[in-house]
Amino acid sequence: MIELSNVSKLFDQTRAVDDISLTVPTGELCVLVGTSGCGKSTTLRMINRLITHSAGSIRINGRDIEQIDPQQLRRGIGYAIQSTGLFPHWTVARNIAVVPRLLGWPTARVRQRVEELLQLLELAPAEFADKYPRQLSGGQAQRVGVARALAGDPDILLMDEPFGALDPITRESLQNELLRIQQQVRKTIVFVTHDMDEALKLANRIVVMDKGRIVQQDSPQALLAKPANAFVENLLGGQERGLKQAGLLRVDSLMQALATAAIPAAGPALKVTDSLRQALSLMLWHRRSSLPVVDAQGLQVGVLQLDALMSRPQ
Ligand SMILES: Nc1ncnc2c1ncn2[C@@H]1O[C@H](COP(=O)(O)OP(=O)(O)OP(=O)(O)O)[C@@H](O)[C@H]1O
Ligand SMILES: [Mg+2]
């Protein structure tokens, strides 16, 4: 779907992006991570031609983007950025409606779409539709920015730290929302973040960049298991790696079913969908080496033993 071959970008003498090759298949959520100034935003902005690449080629669905009219290209690509880029003299509703209107959707459909998106991002339409960007908090403005990126129902989404200004709770709910949208409609997404936990949670594939180059690209599991070098290891949080890895696995991957559990555990219950990281935290907190596991209905279905966590294969 998105294919970068030997792409570089030079700003005067600065090599912002240095000979990167990257393929993002349809439906994949690819996350770019790396320290400040390593070329993440530049990479994203070359894909929708906000920045012209200096060398190499970029193809979308097999077509070289230089052969596509930039306006037309951008209408098919949702773009959300941390600073939101909302038009200050337009209402929230009008800001969200930009692309659907450019695409010539009938008014009623545009209105319906705006309302649907406001609800999706937990902004009550009656309260927010007619507000202006300056009347919004940073987090609310950011959610409007995400709504706008989704509005035209693009196949491709480019997201540059779209949740950066949000509090941890809203951030988590938007991450879950993004994963849910992704499961339902399968967009192809390139997502930039500083936050490795966010990358591990969202990505099918993580691309680690350093000084304009790609240092490693792998699934979250593979990255944690085999970081290519000390830089990647450091980015993964060094000693926190074990916890991050436990964060990727669900309780039901290691629990014993109730029928086979040797001892029925007492104590606070874990949900089958909880992560092993949450399980470990709960065990530490309650000083227990085993906990009961319940399903969505709250019925106990198994037991998780600390031993199982310890003897788990790498
Ligand atoms: N318009 C520009 N003119 C000159 N240099 C630029 C321009 N835009 C970016 N750069 C330089 O290119 C490099 C990469 O910048 P980029 O914005 O892609 O980094 P980033 O990885 O997105 O960083 P951050 O995490 O801080 O957003 C930096 O050294 C930056 O100073
Ligand atoms: Mg950036």
CSV table of C-alpha atoms and ligand atoms in Angstrom, one decimal:
chain,number,residue,atom,x,y,z
A,1,MET,CA,0.0,0.0,0.0
A,2,ILE,CA,2.7,2.5,1.0
A,3,GLU,CA,6.2,1.9,-0.3
A,4,LEU,CA,9.3,4.0,0.3
A,5,SER,CA,12.4,3.0,-1.6
A,6,ASN,CA,15.7,4.5,-0.7
A,7,VAL,CA,14.1,7.8,0.3
A,8,SER,CA,16.2,10.7,1.5
A,9,LYS,CA,15.5,14.3,2.5
A,10,LEU,CA,18.0,17.0,2.6
A,11,PHE,CA,17.3,20.4,4.2
A,12,ASP,CA,20.3,22.5,3.1
A,13,GLN,CA,23.1,20.5,4.6
A,14,THR,CA,21.0,18.5,7.1
A,15,ARG,CA,20.2,15.0,6.1
A,16,ALA,CA,16.9,14.7,7.9
A,17,VAL,CA,16.0,11.4,6.3
A,18,ASP,CA,18.8,9.2,5.1
A,19,ASP,CA,18.1,6.4,2.6
A,20,ILE,CA,15.2,4.7,4.2
A,21,SER,CA,13.2,1.8,2.7
A,22,LEU,CA,9.9,0.9,4.2
A,23,THR,CA,6.8,-1.0,3.1
A,24,VAL,CA,3.5,-0.7,4.9
A,25,PRO,CA,1.1,-3.3,3.7
A,26,THR,CA,-2.7,-2.6,3.5
A,27,GLY,CA,-4.3,-2.7,6.9
A,28,GLU,CA,-1.2,-2.5,8.9
A,29,LEU,CA,-0.6,-0.1,11.8
A,30,CYS,CA,3.0,0.9,11.5
A,31,VAL,CA,4.5,3.0,14.3
A,32,LEU,CA,7.6,5.2,13.9
A,33,VAL,CA,9.6,5.8,17.1
A,34,GLY,CA,12.8,7.5,17.8
A,35,THR,CA,14.4,10.4,19.6
A,36,SER,CA,13.6,14.0,18.8
A,37,GLY,CA,14.9,15.2,15.4
A,38,CYS,CA,15.4,11.7,14.0
A,39,GLY,CA,13.2,12.4,11.0
A,40,LYS,CA,9.8,10.9,11.9
A,41,SER,CA,7.7,13.9,11.0
A,42,THR,CA,9.7,14.5,7.8
A,43,THR,CA,9.1,10.9,6.8
A,44,LEU,CA,5.3,11.2,7.4
A,45,ARG,CA,5.1,14.5,5.5
A,46,MET,CA,6.9,13.2,2.5
A,47,ILE,CA,4.1,10.5,2.1
A,48,ASN,CA,1.4,13.1,1.6
A,49,ARG,CA,3.8,15.5,-0.3
A,50,LEU,CA,3.8,18.2,2.3
A,51,ILE,CA,7.5,17.8,1.9
A,52,THR,CA,9.1,16.8,-1.3
A,53,HIS,CA,11.7,14.0,-1.0
A,54,SER,CA,15.2,14.6,-2.4
A,55,ALA,CA,15.9,11.1,-3.5
A,56,GLY,CA,14.3,7.7,-3.9
A,57,SER,CA,10.7,6.9,-4.6
A,58,ILE,CA,7.4,6.8,-2.8
A,59,ARG,CA,4.5,4.7,-4.1
A,60,ILE,CA,1.0,4.4,-2.9
A,61,ASN,CA,-1.0,1.4,-4.2
A,62,GLY,CA,1.8,1.0,-6.8
A,63,ARG,CA,1.6,4.6,-8.1
A,64,ASP,CA,4.5,7.0,-7.7
A,65,ILE,CA,3.1,9.9,-5.6
A,66,GLU,CA,4.9,12.3,-7.9
A,67,GLN,CA,2.4,11.3,-10.6
A,68,ILE,CA,-0.6,12.1,-8.4
A,69,ASP,CA,-1.9,15.6,-8.0
A,70,PRO,CA,-1.0,16.7,-4.4
A,71,GLN,CA,-4.5,18.0,-3.6
A,72,GLN,CA,-6.1,14.8,-4.7
A,73,LEU,CA,-3.5,12.7,-2.9
A,74,ARG,CA,-4.1,14.5,0.4
A,75,ARG,CA,-7.9,14.0,0.1
A,76,GLY,CA,-7.3,10.3,0.2
A,77,ILE,CA,-5.0,10.5,3.2
A,78,GLY,CA,-6.1,11.5,6.7
A,79,TYR,CA,-3.5,13.5,8.6
A,80,ALA,CA,-3.6,14.3,12.3
A,81,ILE,CA,-0.9,16.2,14.1
A,82,GLN,CA,-0.2,17.2,17.7
A,83,SER,CA,-0.7,20.9,17.2
A,84,THR,CA,-4.0,20.0,15.4
A,85,GLY,CA,-3.7,22.6,12.6
A,86,LEU,CA,-7.4,23.5,13.0
A,87,PHE,CA,-8.6,26.6,11.2
A,88,PRO,CA,-9.2,29.1,14.0
A,89,HIS,CA,-12.0,31.0,12.4
A,90,TRP,CA,-14.0,27.9,11.6
A,91,THR,CA,-16.3,26.0,14.0
A,92,VAL,CA,-15.4,22.5,15.1
A,93,ALA,CA,-18.1,21.0,12.8
A,94,ARG,CA,-16.7,22.9,9.8
A,95,ASN,CA,-13.2,22.0,10.6
A,96,ILE,CA,-14.1,18.3,10.7
A,97,ALA,CA,-16.2,18.6,7.5
A,98,VAL,CA,-13.3,20.0,5.4
A,99,VAL,CA,-12.5,16.8,3.4
A,100,PRO,CA,-16.1,15.5,3.0
A,101,ARG,CA,-17.0,18.9,1.6
A,102,LEU,CA,-14.0,18.8,-0.8
A,103,LEU,CA,-15.1,15.4,-1.8
A,104,GLY,CA,-18.6,16.8,-2.6
A,105,TRP,CA,-20.6,14.8,-0.2
A,106,PRO,CA,-24.3,15.9,0.1
A,107,THR,CA,-24.9,18.3,3.1
A,108,ALA,CA,-27.0,15.8,5.1
A,109,ARG,CA,-24.3,13.1,4.8
A,110,VAL,CA,-21.6,15.6,5.9
A,111,ARG,CA,-23.7,16.7,8.9
A,112,GLN,CA,-24.3,13.1,9.9
A,113,ARG,CA,-20.6,12.2,9.5
A,114,VAL,CA,-19.5,15.1,11.7
A,115,GLU,CA,-22.0,14.1,14.4
A,116,GLU,CA,-20.9,10.5,14.2
A,117,LEU,CA,-17.2,11.4,14.6
A,118,LEU,CA,-17.8,13.8,17.5
A,119,GLN,CA,-19.6,11.0,19.3
A,120,LEU,CA,-16.8,8.6,18.5
A,121,LEU,CA,-14.3,10.9,20.1
A,122,GLU,CA,-16.6,11.6,23.1
A,123,LEU,CA,-17.3,15.2,22.3
A,124,ALA,CA,-21.0,15.8,22.8
A,125,PRO,CA,-22.2,17.2,19.4
A,126,ALA,CA,-24.6,19.7,21.0
A,127,GLU,CA,-21.9,21.1,23.1
A,128,PHE,CA,-18.9,21.1,20.7
A,129,ALA,CA,-20.1,21.3,17.1
A,130,ASP,CA,-20.4,25.1,17.1
A,131,LYS,CA,-17.4,26.0,19.2
A,132,TYR,CA,-14.3,27.6,17.8
A,133,PRO,CA,-10.8,26.0,18.3
A,134,ARG,CA,-9.8,28.7,20.8
A,135,GLN,CA,-12.7,27.6,23.1
A,136,LEU,CA,-11.3,24.1,23.4
A,137,SER,CA,-8.8,22.6,25.7
A,138,GLY,CA,-5.6,21.1,24.2
A,139,GLY,CA,-7.0,17.6,24.5
A,140,GLN,CA,-10.4,18.5,23.0
A,141,ALA,CA,-8.7,20.2,20.1
A,142,GLN,CA,-6.6,17.2,19.5
A,143,ARG,CA,-9.6,14.9,19.4
A,144,VAL,CA,-11.2,17.3,16.8
A,145,GLY,CA,-7.9,16.9,14.9
A,146,VAL,CA,-8.3,13.1,14.9
A,147,ALA,CA,-12.0,13.4,13.9
A,148,ARG,CA,-11.0,15.6,11.0
A,149,ALA,CA,-8.4,13.1,9.8
A,150,LEU,CA,-11.0,10.3,9.9
A,151,ALA,CA,-13.8,12.4,8.3
A,152,GLY,CA,-13.4,11.5,4.6
A,153,ASP,CA,-13.0,7.8,5.5
A,154,PRO,CA,-9.6,7.7,4.0
A,155,ASP,CA,-7.8,4.4,3.4
A,156,ILE,CA,-4.6,5.8,4.8
A,157,LEU,CA,-4.0,7.7,8.0
A,158,LEU,CA,-0.9,9.5,8.9
A,159,MET,CA,-0.8,10.4,12.6
A,160,ASP,CA,2.0,12.5,14.1
A,161,GLU,CA,1.9,12.3,17.9
A,162,PRO,CA,-1.9,12.7,17.7
A,163,PHE,CA,-2.4,11.9,21.4
A,164,GLY,CA,0.6,13.8,22.7
A,165,ALA,CA,-1.3,16.5,24.6
A,166,LEU,CA,-3.8,14.2,26.3
A,167,ASP,CA,-4.0,13.1,29.9
A,168,PRO,CA,-3.2,9.4,30.4
A,169,ILE,CA,-6.9,8.3,30.8
A,170,THR,CA,-8.1,10.0,27.6
A,171,ARG,CA,-5.0,8.9,25.8
A,172,GLU,CA,-5.7,5.3,26.7
A,173,SER,CA,-9.3,5.5,25.7
A,174,LEU,CA,-8.3,7.0,22.3
A,175,GLN,CA,-5.6,4.3,21.8
A,176,ASN,CA,-8.3,1.7,22.4
A,177,GLU,CA,-10.6,3.6,20.0
A,178,LEU,CA,-8.0,3.6,17.4
A,179,LEU,CA,-7.4,-0.2,17.8
A,180,ARG,CA,-11.2,-0.8,17.6
A,181,ILE,CA,-11.5,1.3,14.4
A,182,GLN,CA,-8.5,-0.5,13.0
A,183,GLN,CA,-10.1,-3.9,13.7
A,184,GLN,CA,-13.4,-2.8,12.1
A,185,VAL,CA,-12.3,-0.9,9.1
A,186,ARG,CA,-8.6,-1.8,8.5
A,187,LYS,CA,-7.0,1.5,7.6
A,188,THR,CA,-3.4,1.6,6.7
A,189,ILE,CA,-1.8,3.7,9.4
A,190,VAL,CA,1.6,5.3,9.9
A,191,PHE,CA,1.7,6.6,13.4
A,192,VAL,CA,4.5,8.6,15.0
A,193,THR,CA,5.1,8.7,18.7
A,194,HIS,CA,7.9,9.3,21.3
A,195,ASP,CA,6.2,6.9,23.7
A,196,MET,CA,7.4,3.3,23.4
A,197,ASP,CA,4.5,2.0,25.5
A,198,GLU,CA,2.1,3.6,23.0
A,199,ALA,CA,4.1,2.0,20.1
A,200,LEU,CA,4.1,-1.4,21.8
A,201,LYS,CA,0.4,-1.2,22.4
A,202,LEU,CA,-0.7,0.0,18.9
A,203,ALA,CA,1.7,-1.3,16.4
A,204,ASN,CA,1.7,-4.3,14.1
A,205,ARG,CA,5.2,-3.2,13.3
A,206,ILE,CA,7.5,-0.8,15.0
A,207,VAL,CA,10.1,1.2,13.0
A,208,VAL,CA,12.9,2.6,15.1
A,209,MET,CA,14.6,5.6,13.6
A,210,ASP,CA,17.9,7.2,14.7
A,211,LYS,CA,19.5,10.2,12.9
A,212,GLY,CA,17.4,9.8,9.8
A,213,ARG,CA,18.0,6.1,9.4
A,214,ILE,CA,15.9,3.0,10.2
A,215,VAL,CA,17.7,1.1,12.9
A,216,GLN,CA,15.3,-1.7,13.2
A,217,GLN,CA,11.8,-2.7,12.1
A,218,ASP,CA,10.0,-5.6,13.8
A,219,SER,CA,6.8,-6.7,15.5
A,220,PRO,CA,6.5,-5.4,19.2
A,221,GLN,CA,7.3,-9.0,20.4
A,222,ALA,CA,10.3,-9.4,18.2
A,223,LEU,CA,11.6,-6.0,19.0
A,224,LEU,CA,11.4,-6.7,22.8
A,225,ALA,CA,12.9,-10.1,22.3
A,226,LYS,CA,15.8,-9.0,20.1
A,227,PRO,CA,16.6,-5.3,20.1
A,228,ALA,CA,19.2,-4.7,17.3
A,229,ASN,CA,21.5,-2.6,19.4
A,230,ALA,CA,22.0,-0.6,22.7
A,231,PHE,CA,20.1,2.3,21.3
A,232,VAL,CA,16.9,0.3,20.7
A,233,GLU,CA,17.3,-1.5,24.0
A,234,ASN,CA,17.6,1.9,25.7
A,235,LEU,CA,14.5,3.1,23.9
A,236,LEU,CA,12.6,0.0,25.1
A,237,GLY,CA,13.4,1.0,28.7
A,238,GLY,CA,16.3,-1.2,29.5
A,239,GLN,CA,15.4,-2.9,32.8
A,240,GLU,CA,11.7,-2.3,32.2
A,241,ARG,CA,11.8,-4.7,29.2
A,242,GLY,CA,10.4,-7.6,31.2
A,243,LEU,CA,7.3,-5.6,32.2
A,244,LYS,CA,6.8,-4.3,28.7
A,245,GLN,CA,6.9,-7.8,27.4
A,246,ALA,CA,4.4,-8.9,30.0
A,247,GLY,CA,2.2,-6.0,28.9
A,248,LEU,CA,1.8,-7.6,25.4
A,249,LEU,CA,0.5,-10.9,26.7
A,250,ARG,CA,-3.0,-11.7,28.0
A,251,VAL,CA,-3.8,-13.5,31.2
A,252,ASP,CA,-5.6,-16.3,29.4
A,253,SER,CA,-2.4,-17.2,27.5
A,254,LEU,CA,-0.9,-18.6,30.7
A,255,MET,CA,-3.8,-19.4,33.1
A,256,GLN,CA,-4.7,-22.9,34.1
A,257,ALA,CA,-8.4,-23.7,33.3
A,258,LEU,CA,-10.4,-24.1,36.5
A,259,ALA,CA,-10.9,-27.9,36.0
A,260,THR,CA,-7.1,-28.5,36.0
A,261,ALA,CA,-6.0,-26.0,38.6
A,262,ALA,CA,-4.4,-27.7,41.6
A,263,ILE,CA,-5.5,-25.2,44.1
A,264,PRO,CA,-8.4,-22.8,43.7
A,265,ALA,CA,-7.0,-19.3,44.2
A,266,ALA,CA,-8.5,-16.7,46.5
A,267,GLY,CA,-8.0,-13.0,46.2
A,268,PRO,CA,-9.0,-10.2,43.8
A,269,ALA,CA,-9.9,-11.5,40.3
A,270,LEU,CA,-8.1,-10.9,37.1
A,271,LYS,CA,-10.0,-10.7,33.8
A,272,VAL,CA,-9.0,-13.0,31.0
A,273,THR,CA,-8.3,-10.0,28.9
A,274,ASP,CA,-6.0,-8.3,31.4
A,275,SER,CA,-2.3,-8.2,30.6
A,276,LEU,CA,0.3,-10.3,32.4
A,277,ARG,CA,1.8,-7.0,33.4
A,278,GLN,CA,-1.5,-6.1,35.2
A,279,ALA,CA,-1.5,-9.5,36.7
A,280,LEU,CA,2.0,-9.2,38.1
A,281,SER,CA,1.2,-5.8,39.5
A,282,LEU,CA,-1.9,-7.1,41.3
A,283,MET,CA,0.0,-10.1,42.7
A,284,LEU,CA,2.7,-7.7,44.0
A,285,TRP,CA,0.1,-5.4,45.5
A,286,HIS,CA,-1.8,-8.2,47.2
A,287,ARG,CA,1.2,-10.3,48.0
A,288,ARG,CA,-0.2,-13.4,46.4
A,289,SER,CA,1.4,-15.9,44.1
A,290,SER,CA,-1.8,-17.0,42.5
A,291,LEU,CA,-5.0,-15.2,41.6
A,292,PRO,CA,-8.4,-16.3,40.2
A,293,VAL,CA,-9.3,-15.4,36.6
A,294,VAL,CA,-12.8,-14.5,35.6
A,295,ASP,CA,-14.5,-14.1,32.1
A,296,ALA,CA,-16.5,-11.1,30.8
A,297,GLN,CA,-19.5,-12.3,32.8
A,298,GLY,CA,-17.5,-12.4,36.1
A,299,LEU,CA,-17.5,-16.2,36.3
A,300,GLN,CA,-14.3,-17.8,37.4
A,301,VAL,CA,-12.7,-19.7,34.6
A,302,GLY,CA,-9.2,-20.3,35.8
A,303,VAL,CA,-6.2,-19.5,38.0
A,304,LEU,CA,-3.0,-17.7,37.2
A,305,GLN,CA,0.1,-18.8,39.0
A,306,LEU,CA,3.2,-16.6,39.5
A,307,ASP,CA,5.2,-19.7,38.7
A,308,ALA,CA,3.7,-19.8,35.2
A,309,LEU,CA,4.9,-16.3,34.6
A,310,MET,CA,8.4,-17.2,35.8
A,311,SER,CA,8.7,-20.3,33.8
A,312,ARG,CA,7.2,-18.9,30.6
A,313,PRO,CA,9.4,-19.4,27.5
A,314,GLN,CA,11.1,-16.3,26.2
B,1,LIG,N1,11.8,22.7,7.2
B,1,LIG,C1,12.9,22.4,7.7
B,1,LIG,N2,14.1,23.0,7.4
B,1,LIG,C2,15.3,22.7,7.8
B,1,LIG,N3,15.5,21.6,8.6
B,1,LIG,C3,14.4,20.9,9.0
B,1,LIG,C4,13.1,21.2,8.5
B,1,LIG,N4,12.2,20.3,9.1
B,1,LIG,C5,12.9,19.5,9.8
B,1,LIG,N5,14.2,19.8,9.8
B,1,LIG,C6,15.3,19.1,10.4
B,1,LIG,O1,15.2,17.7,10.0
B,1,LIG,C7,15.5,16.8,11.1
B,1,LIG,C8,14.3,15.9,11.3
B,1,LIG,O2,13.2,16.6,11.7
B,1,LIG,P1,11.8,15.9,12.0
B,1,LIG,O3,10.8,17.0,12.3
B,1,LIG,O4,11.5,15.0,11.0
B,1,LIG,O5,12.1,15.1,13.4
B,1,LIG,P2,11.2,14.3,14.3
B,1,LIG,O6,11.7,12.9,14.4
B,1,LIG,O7,9.8,14.4,13.9
B,1,LIG,O8,11.4,15.0,15.7
B,1,LIG,P3,10.3,15.3,16.9
B,1,LIG,O9,10.2,14.0,17.7
B,1,LIG,O10,11.0,16.3,17.7
B,1,LIG,O11,9.1,15.8,16.3
B,1,LIG,C9,15.8,17.7,12.3
B,1,LIG,O12,17.2,17.9,12.4
B,1,LIG,C10,15.2,19.1,11.9
B,1,LIG,O13,15.9,20.1,12.5
B,2,MG,MG,8.1,15.3,14.8
